[in-house]
CSV table of C-alpha atoms in Angstrom, one decimal:
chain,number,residue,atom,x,y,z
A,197,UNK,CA,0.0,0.0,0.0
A,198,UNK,CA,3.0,2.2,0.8
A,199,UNK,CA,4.7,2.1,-2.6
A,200,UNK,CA,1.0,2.8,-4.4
A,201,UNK,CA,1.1,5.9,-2.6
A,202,UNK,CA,4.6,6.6,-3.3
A,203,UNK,CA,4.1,6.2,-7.1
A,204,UNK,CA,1.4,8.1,-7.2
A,205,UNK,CA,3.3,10.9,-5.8
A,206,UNK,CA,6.0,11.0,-7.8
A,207,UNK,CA,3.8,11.3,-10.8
A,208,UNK,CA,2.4,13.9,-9.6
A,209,UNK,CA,5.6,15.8,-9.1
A,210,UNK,CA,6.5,14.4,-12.4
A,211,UNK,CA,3.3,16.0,-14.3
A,212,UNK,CA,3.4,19.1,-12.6
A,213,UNK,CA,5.2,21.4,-14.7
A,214,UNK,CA,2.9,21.0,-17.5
A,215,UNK,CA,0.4,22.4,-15.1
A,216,UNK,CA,2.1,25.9,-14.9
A,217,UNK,CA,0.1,28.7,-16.6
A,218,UNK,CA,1.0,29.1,-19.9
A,219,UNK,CA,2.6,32.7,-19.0
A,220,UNK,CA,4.6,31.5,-16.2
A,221,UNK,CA,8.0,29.2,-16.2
A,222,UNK,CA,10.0,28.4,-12.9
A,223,UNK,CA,8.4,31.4,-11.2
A,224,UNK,CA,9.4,33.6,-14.0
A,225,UNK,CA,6.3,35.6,-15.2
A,226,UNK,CA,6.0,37.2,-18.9
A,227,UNK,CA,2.6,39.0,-17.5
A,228,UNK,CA,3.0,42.6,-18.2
A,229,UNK,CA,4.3,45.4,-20.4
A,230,UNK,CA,7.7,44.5,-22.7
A,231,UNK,CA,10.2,46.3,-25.3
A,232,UNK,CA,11.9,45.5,-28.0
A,233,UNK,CA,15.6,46.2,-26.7
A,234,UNK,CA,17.9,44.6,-29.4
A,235,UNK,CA,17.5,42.3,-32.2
A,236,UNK,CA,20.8,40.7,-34.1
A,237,UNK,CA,20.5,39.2,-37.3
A,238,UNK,CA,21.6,35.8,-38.7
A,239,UNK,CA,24.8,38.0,-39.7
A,240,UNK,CA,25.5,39.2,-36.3
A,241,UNK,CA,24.9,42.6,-36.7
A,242,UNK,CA,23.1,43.8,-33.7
A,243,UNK,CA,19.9,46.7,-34.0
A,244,UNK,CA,18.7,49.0,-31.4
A,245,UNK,CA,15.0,49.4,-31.1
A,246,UNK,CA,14.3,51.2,-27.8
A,247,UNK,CA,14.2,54.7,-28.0
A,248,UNK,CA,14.7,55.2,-31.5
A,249,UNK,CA,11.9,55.7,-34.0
A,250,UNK,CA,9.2,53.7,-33.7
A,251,UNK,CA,9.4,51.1,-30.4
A,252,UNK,CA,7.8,47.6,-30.9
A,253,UNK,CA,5.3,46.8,-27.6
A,254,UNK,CA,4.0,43.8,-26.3
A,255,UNK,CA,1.2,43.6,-24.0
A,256,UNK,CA,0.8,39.9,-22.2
A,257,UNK,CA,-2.2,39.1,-20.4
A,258,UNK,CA,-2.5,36.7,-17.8
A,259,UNK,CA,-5.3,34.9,-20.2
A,260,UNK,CA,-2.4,34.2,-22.7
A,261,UNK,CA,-3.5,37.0,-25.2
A,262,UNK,CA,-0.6,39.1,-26.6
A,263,UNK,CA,-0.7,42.3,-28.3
A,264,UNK,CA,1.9,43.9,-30.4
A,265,UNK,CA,2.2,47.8,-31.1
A,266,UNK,CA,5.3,50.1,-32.3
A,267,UNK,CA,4.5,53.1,-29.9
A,268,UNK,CA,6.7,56.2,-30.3
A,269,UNK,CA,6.0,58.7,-27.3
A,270,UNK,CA,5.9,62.3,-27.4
A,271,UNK,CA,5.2,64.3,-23.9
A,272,UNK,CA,2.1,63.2,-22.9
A,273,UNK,CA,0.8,61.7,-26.4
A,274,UNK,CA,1.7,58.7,-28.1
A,275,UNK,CA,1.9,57.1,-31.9
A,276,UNK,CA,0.7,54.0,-32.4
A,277,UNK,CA,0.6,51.4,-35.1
A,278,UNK,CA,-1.6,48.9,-34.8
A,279,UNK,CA,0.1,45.6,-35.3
A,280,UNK,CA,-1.6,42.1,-34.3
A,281,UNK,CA,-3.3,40.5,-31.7
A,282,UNK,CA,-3.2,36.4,-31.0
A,283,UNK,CA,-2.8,34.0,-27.9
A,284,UNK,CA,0.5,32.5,-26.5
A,285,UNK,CA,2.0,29.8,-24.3
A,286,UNK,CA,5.2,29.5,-22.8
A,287,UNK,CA,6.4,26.6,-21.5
A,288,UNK,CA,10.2,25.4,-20.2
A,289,UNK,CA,12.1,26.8,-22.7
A,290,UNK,CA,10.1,27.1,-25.5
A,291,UNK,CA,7.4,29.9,-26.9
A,292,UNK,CA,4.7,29.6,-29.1
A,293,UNK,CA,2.4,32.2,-30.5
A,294,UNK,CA,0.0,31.6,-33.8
A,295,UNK,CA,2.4,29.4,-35.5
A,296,UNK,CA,5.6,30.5,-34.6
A,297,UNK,CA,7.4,28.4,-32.5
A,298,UNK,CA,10.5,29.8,-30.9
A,299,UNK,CA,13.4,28.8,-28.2
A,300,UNK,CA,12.8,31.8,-25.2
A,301,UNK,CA,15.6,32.4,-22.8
A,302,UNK,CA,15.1,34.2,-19.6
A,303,UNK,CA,18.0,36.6,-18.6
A,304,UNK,CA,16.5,37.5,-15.2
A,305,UNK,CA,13.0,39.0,-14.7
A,306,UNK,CA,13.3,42.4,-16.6
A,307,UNK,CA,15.0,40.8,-19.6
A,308,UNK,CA,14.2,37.5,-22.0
A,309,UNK,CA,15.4,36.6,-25.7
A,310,UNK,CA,13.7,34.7,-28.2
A,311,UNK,CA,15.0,33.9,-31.8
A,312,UNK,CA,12.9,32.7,-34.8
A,313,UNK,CA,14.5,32.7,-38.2
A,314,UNK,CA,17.8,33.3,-37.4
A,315,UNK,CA,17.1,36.8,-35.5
A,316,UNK,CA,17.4,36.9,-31.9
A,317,UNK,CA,15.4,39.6,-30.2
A,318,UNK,CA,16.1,40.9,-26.8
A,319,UNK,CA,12.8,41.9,-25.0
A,320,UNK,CA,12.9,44.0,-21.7
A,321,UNK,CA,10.3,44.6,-18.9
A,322,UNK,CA,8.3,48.2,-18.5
A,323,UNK,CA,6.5,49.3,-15.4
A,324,UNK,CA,5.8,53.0,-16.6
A,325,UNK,CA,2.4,52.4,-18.5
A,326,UNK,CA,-0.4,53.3,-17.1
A,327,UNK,CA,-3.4,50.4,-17.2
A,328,UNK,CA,-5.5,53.3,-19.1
A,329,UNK,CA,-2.8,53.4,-21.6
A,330,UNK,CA,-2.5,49.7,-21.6
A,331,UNK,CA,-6.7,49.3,-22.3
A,332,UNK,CA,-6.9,51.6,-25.0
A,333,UNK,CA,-3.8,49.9,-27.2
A,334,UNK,CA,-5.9,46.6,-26.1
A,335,UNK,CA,-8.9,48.5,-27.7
A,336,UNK,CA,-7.6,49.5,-30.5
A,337,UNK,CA,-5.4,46.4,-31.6
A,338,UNK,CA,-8.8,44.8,-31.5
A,339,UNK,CA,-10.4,47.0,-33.3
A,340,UNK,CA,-7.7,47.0,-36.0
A,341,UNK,CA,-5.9,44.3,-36.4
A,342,UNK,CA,-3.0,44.0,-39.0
A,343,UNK,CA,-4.4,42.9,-42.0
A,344,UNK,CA,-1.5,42.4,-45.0
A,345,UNK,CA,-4.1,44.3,-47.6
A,346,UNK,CA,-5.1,47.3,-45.9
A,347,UNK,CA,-3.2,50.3,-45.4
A,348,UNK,CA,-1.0,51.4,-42.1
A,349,UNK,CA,-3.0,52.8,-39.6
A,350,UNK,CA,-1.5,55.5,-37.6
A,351,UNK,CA,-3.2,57.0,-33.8
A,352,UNK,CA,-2.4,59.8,-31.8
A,353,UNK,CA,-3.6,59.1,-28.4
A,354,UNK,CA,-3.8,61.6,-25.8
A,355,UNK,CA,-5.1,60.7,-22.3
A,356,UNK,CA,-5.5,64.1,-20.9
A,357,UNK,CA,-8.4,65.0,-24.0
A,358,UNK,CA,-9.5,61.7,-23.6
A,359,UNK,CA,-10.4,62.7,-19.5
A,360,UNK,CA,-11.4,66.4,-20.6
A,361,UNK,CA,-14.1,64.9,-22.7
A,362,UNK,CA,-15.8,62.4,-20.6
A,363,UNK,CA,-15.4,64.8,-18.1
A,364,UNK,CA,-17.5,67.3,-20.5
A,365,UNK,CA,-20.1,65.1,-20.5
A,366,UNK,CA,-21.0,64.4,-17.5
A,367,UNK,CA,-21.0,68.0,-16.7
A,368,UNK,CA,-23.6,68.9,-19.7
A,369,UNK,CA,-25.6,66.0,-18.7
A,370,UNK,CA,-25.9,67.4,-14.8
A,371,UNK,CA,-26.5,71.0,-16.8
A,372,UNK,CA,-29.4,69.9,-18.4
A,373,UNK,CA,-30.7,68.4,-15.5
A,374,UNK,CA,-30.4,71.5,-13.5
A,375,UNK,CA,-32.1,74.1,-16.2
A,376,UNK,CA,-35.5,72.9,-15.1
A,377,UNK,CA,-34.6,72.8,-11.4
A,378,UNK,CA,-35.2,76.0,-8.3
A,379,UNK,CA,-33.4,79.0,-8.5
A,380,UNK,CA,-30.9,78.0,-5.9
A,381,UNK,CA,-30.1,75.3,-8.2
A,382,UNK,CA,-29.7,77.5,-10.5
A,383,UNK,CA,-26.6,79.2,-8.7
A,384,UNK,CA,-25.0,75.6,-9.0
A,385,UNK,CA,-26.0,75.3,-12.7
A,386,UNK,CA,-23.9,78.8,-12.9
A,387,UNK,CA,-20.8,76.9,-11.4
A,388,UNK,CA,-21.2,74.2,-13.7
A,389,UNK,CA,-21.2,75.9,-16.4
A,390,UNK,CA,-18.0,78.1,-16.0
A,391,UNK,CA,-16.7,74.4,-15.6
A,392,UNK,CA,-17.5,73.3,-19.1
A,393,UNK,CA,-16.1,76.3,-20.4
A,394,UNK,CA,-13.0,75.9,-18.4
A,395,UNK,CA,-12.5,72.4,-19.8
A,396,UNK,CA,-13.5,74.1,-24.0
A,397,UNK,CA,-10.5,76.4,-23.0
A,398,UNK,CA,-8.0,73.1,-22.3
A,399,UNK,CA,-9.4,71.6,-25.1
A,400,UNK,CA,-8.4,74.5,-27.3
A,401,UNK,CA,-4.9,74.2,-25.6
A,402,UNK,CA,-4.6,70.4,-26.6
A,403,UNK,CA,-5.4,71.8,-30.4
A,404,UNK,CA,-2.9,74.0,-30.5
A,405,UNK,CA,-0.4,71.3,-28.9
A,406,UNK,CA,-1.3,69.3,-31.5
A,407,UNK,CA,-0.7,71.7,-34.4
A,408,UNK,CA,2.9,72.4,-32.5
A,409,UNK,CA,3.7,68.0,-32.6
A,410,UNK,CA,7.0,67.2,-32.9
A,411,UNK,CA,7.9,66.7,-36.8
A,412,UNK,CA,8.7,62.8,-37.0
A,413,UNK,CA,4.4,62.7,-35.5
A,414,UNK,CA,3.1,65.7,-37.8
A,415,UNK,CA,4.9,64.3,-40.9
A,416,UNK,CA,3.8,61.1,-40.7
A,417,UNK,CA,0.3,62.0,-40.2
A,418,UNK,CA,0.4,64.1,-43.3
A,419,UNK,CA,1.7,61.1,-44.7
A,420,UNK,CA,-1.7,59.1,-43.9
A,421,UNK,CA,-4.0,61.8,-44.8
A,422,UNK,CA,-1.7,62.2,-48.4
A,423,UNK,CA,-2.7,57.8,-48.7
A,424,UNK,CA,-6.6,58.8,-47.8
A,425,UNK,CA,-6.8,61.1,-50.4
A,426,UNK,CA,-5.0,59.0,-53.2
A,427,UNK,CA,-7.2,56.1,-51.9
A,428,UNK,CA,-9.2,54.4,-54.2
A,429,UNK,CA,-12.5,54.5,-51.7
A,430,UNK,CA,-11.9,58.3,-51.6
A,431,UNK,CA,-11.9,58.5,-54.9
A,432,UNK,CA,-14.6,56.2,-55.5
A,433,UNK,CA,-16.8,58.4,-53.3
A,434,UNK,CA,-15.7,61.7,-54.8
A,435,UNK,CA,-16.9,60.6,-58.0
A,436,UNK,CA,-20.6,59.7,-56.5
A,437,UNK,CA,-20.5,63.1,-54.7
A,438,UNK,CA,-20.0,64.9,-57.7
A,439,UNK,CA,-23.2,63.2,-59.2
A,440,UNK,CA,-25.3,63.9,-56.5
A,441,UNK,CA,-26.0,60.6,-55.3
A,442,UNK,CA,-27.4,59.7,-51.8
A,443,UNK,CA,-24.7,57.6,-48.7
A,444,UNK,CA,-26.9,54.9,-47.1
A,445,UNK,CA,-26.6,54.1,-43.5
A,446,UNK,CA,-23.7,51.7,-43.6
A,447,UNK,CA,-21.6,54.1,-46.1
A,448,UNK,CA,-21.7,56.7,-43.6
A,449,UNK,CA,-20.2,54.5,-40.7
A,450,UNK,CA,-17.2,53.4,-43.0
A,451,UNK,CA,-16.8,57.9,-43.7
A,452,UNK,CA,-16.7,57.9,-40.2
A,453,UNK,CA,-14.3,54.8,-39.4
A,454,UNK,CA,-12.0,56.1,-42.3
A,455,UNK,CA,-12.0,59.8,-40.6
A,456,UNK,CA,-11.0,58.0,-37.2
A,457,UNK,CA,-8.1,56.1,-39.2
A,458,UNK,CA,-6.8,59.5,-40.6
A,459,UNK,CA,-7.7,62.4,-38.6
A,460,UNK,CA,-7.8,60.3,-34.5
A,461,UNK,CA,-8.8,63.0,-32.7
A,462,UNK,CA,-11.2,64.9,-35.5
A,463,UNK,CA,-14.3,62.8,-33.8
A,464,UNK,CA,-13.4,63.4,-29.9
A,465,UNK,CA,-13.1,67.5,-30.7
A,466,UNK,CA,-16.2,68.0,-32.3
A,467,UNK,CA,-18.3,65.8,-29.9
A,468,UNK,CA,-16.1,67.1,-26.6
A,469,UNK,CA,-17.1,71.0,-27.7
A,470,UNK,CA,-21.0,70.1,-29.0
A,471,UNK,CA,-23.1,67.0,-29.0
A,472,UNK,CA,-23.7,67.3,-32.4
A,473,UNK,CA,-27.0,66.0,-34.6
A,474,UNK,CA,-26.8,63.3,-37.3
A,475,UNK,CA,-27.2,65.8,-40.0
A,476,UNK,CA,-24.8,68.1,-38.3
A,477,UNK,CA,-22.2,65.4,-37.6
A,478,UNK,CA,-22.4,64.5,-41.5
A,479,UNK,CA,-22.3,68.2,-42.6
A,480,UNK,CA,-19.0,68.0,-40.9
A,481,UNK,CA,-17.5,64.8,-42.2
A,482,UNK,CA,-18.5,65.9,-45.8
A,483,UNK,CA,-16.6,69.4,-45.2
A,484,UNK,CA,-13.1,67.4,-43.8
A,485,UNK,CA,-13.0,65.4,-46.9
A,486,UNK,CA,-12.8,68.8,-49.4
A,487,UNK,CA,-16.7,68.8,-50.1
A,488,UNK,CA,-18.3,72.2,-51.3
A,489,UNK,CA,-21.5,72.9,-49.8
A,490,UNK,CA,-23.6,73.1,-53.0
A,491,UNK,CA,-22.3,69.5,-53.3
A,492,UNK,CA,-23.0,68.9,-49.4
A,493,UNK,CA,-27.1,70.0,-49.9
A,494,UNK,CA,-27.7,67.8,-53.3
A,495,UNK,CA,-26.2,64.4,-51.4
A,496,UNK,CA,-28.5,65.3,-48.1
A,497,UNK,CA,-31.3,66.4,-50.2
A,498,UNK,CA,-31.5,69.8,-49.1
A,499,UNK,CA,-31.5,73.2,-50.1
A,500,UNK,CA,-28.2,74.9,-50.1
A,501,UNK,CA,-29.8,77.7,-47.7
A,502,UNK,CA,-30.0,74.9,-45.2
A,503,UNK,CA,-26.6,73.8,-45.3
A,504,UNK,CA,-25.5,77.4,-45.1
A,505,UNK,CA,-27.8,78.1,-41.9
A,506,UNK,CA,-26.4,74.4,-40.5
A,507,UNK,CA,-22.7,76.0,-40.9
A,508,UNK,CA,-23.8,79.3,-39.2
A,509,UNK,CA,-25.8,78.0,-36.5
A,510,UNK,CA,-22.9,75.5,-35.3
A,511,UNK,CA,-20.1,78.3,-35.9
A,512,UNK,CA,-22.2,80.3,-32.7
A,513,UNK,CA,-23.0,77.4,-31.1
A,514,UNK,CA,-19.4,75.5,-31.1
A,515,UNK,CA,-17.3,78.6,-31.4
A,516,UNK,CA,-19.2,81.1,-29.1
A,517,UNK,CA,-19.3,83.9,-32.1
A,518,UNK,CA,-21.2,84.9,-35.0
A,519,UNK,CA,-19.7,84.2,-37.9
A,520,UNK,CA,-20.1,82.8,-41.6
A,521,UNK,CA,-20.3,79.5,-42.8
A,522,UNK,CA,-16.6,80.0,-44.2
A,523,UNK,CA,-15.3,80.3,-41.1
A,524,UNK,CA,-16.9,77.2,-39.7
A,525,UNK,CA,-15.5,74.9,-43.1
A,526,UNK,CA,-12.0,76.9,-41.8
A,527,UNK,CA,-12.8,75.2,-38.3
A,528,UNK,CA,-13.5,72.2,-39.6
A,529,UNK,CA,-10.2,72.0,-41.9
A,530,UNK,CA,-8.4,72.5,-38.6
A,531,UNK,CA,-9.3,69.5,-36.8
């Protein structure tokens, strides 16, 4: 009875390594934020990543999901590119992810180096990302994956606009709210509202910010918006504005998902200054892709007057002055 027991022990202690979770390997954990230090080629010439250009990211999540970025980081924005997303295992010294299989060797636990094809990259631990920074390149790898026929998708995140307009929300929500209320109310709808404002002033700052980007971030944003315009689906859709013809439902989500792609923060702005209509919203998205207004009224169906008054009416209501509708289309080109 003795040596049952003792058999059945040691295989136990035999079998249990090929319990460990997949992202963990004699107590050394891959959970977390890593970047690419180093990579040497077959030839032995070594690279450095970190810090120059674009950085390669991966994200590891404790339910073996990986994502990969290039991230460069400028103050308090950041430029990504989207890269892929998939699920991983590591176990003893090997490291598998889709269907690359690799040999991993851990340095200690801030450095590890896998090598596939001849290059051996050199990975190494960060603990300065925030886990709001982490979720939204989570989000957006997601959202766009690498695909090997579409085009490069470049983002410019920024985490303080990002607070300023949720922020702005809930404030106009609470203001509308307190219109209807007493008049001591009132007073605290008064507060509020010199709150909103203050936060339309820091968005105005992040604007100009954003005009003043480093060149390496403004160039190669040019550089997407130079691809949109060349694009076969812009010029596709140019044509059909030209003939007047109606955008269904669905074509007006891809404008929007292409604007996101091109211009990231032209959607956040408009929406953190004014909760715009449909109509409005669409008014908007025609005007950022070069489209005259006579053009703008015959693929709405509506008199040119209208779009003119649309243009007016948000230039007072957004900007906080009277002006024409050229200066709104001037605002709009902006963004």
């Amino acid at each position: 009875m003795a040596y049952r027991f003792l058999f059945v022990l040691a295989m136990m202690v035999w079998s249990f390594p090929s319990l460990i979770h997949a992202g963990k390997r004699d107590g050394f954990s891959i959970v977390g934020v890593w970047m690419l230090k180093s990579e040497i080629a077959p030839d032995g010439k070594e690279t450095s990543s970190i810090y120059t250009q674009y950085t390669r990211c991966k994200i590891y999540d404790a339910d073996s999901t990986y994502y990969t970025v290039q991230l460069h980081a400028v103050g308090d924005e950041m430029m990504i590119i989207a890269h892929e997303m998939g699920r991983y295992r590591l176990n003893d010294s090997i490291y598998m992810e889709r269907d690359r299989v690799m040999p991993f060797t851990v340095i200690d636990d801030t450095t590890f180096v896998t090598e596939f094809e001849g290059y051996k990259e050199t990975m190494v631990r960060s603990n300065t990302m925030t886990e709001e920074r982490k979720q939204e390149i989570r989000d957006l790898v997601r959202k766009y994956p690498d695909e090997a026929e579409a085009p490069v998708k470049h983002f410019v995140l920024s985490t303080t606009e990002r607070k300023l307009k949720a922020e702005n929300k809930v404030f106009l929500y609470i203001i509308i709210l307190l219109v209807a209320a007493t008049i001591g109310i009132g007073i605290y709808v008064y507060r509020l509202r010199k709150r909103k404002r203050e936060i339309e002033r820091k968005l105005a700052e992040i604007e100009e910010v954003n005009a003043l980007r480093p060149e390496p971030v403004a160039t190669a944003m040019k550089q997407v918006e130079m691809e949109f315009f060349q694009s076969e689906y812009y010029l596709t859709l140019r044509r059909r504005i030209e003939a007047g013809e109606n955008i269904k439902a669905h074509e007006w989500k891809e404008l929007d998902r292409e604007l996101k792609v091109v211009y990231p923060n032209f959607n956040n702005s408009l929406f953190a200054l004014y909760n715009l209509s449909p109509t409005e919203y669409q008014v908007c998205m025609l005007l950022k892709i070069r489209t005259k207004p006579v053009e703008i009224a015959a693929v709405l169906n509506k008199d040119k007057s209208t779009i003119s008054s649309i243009r007016t009416r948000l230039c007072k209501k957004v900007l906080g002055k009277e002006g024409s509708g050229k200066d709104w289309d001037e605002f709009i080109l902006s963004l």
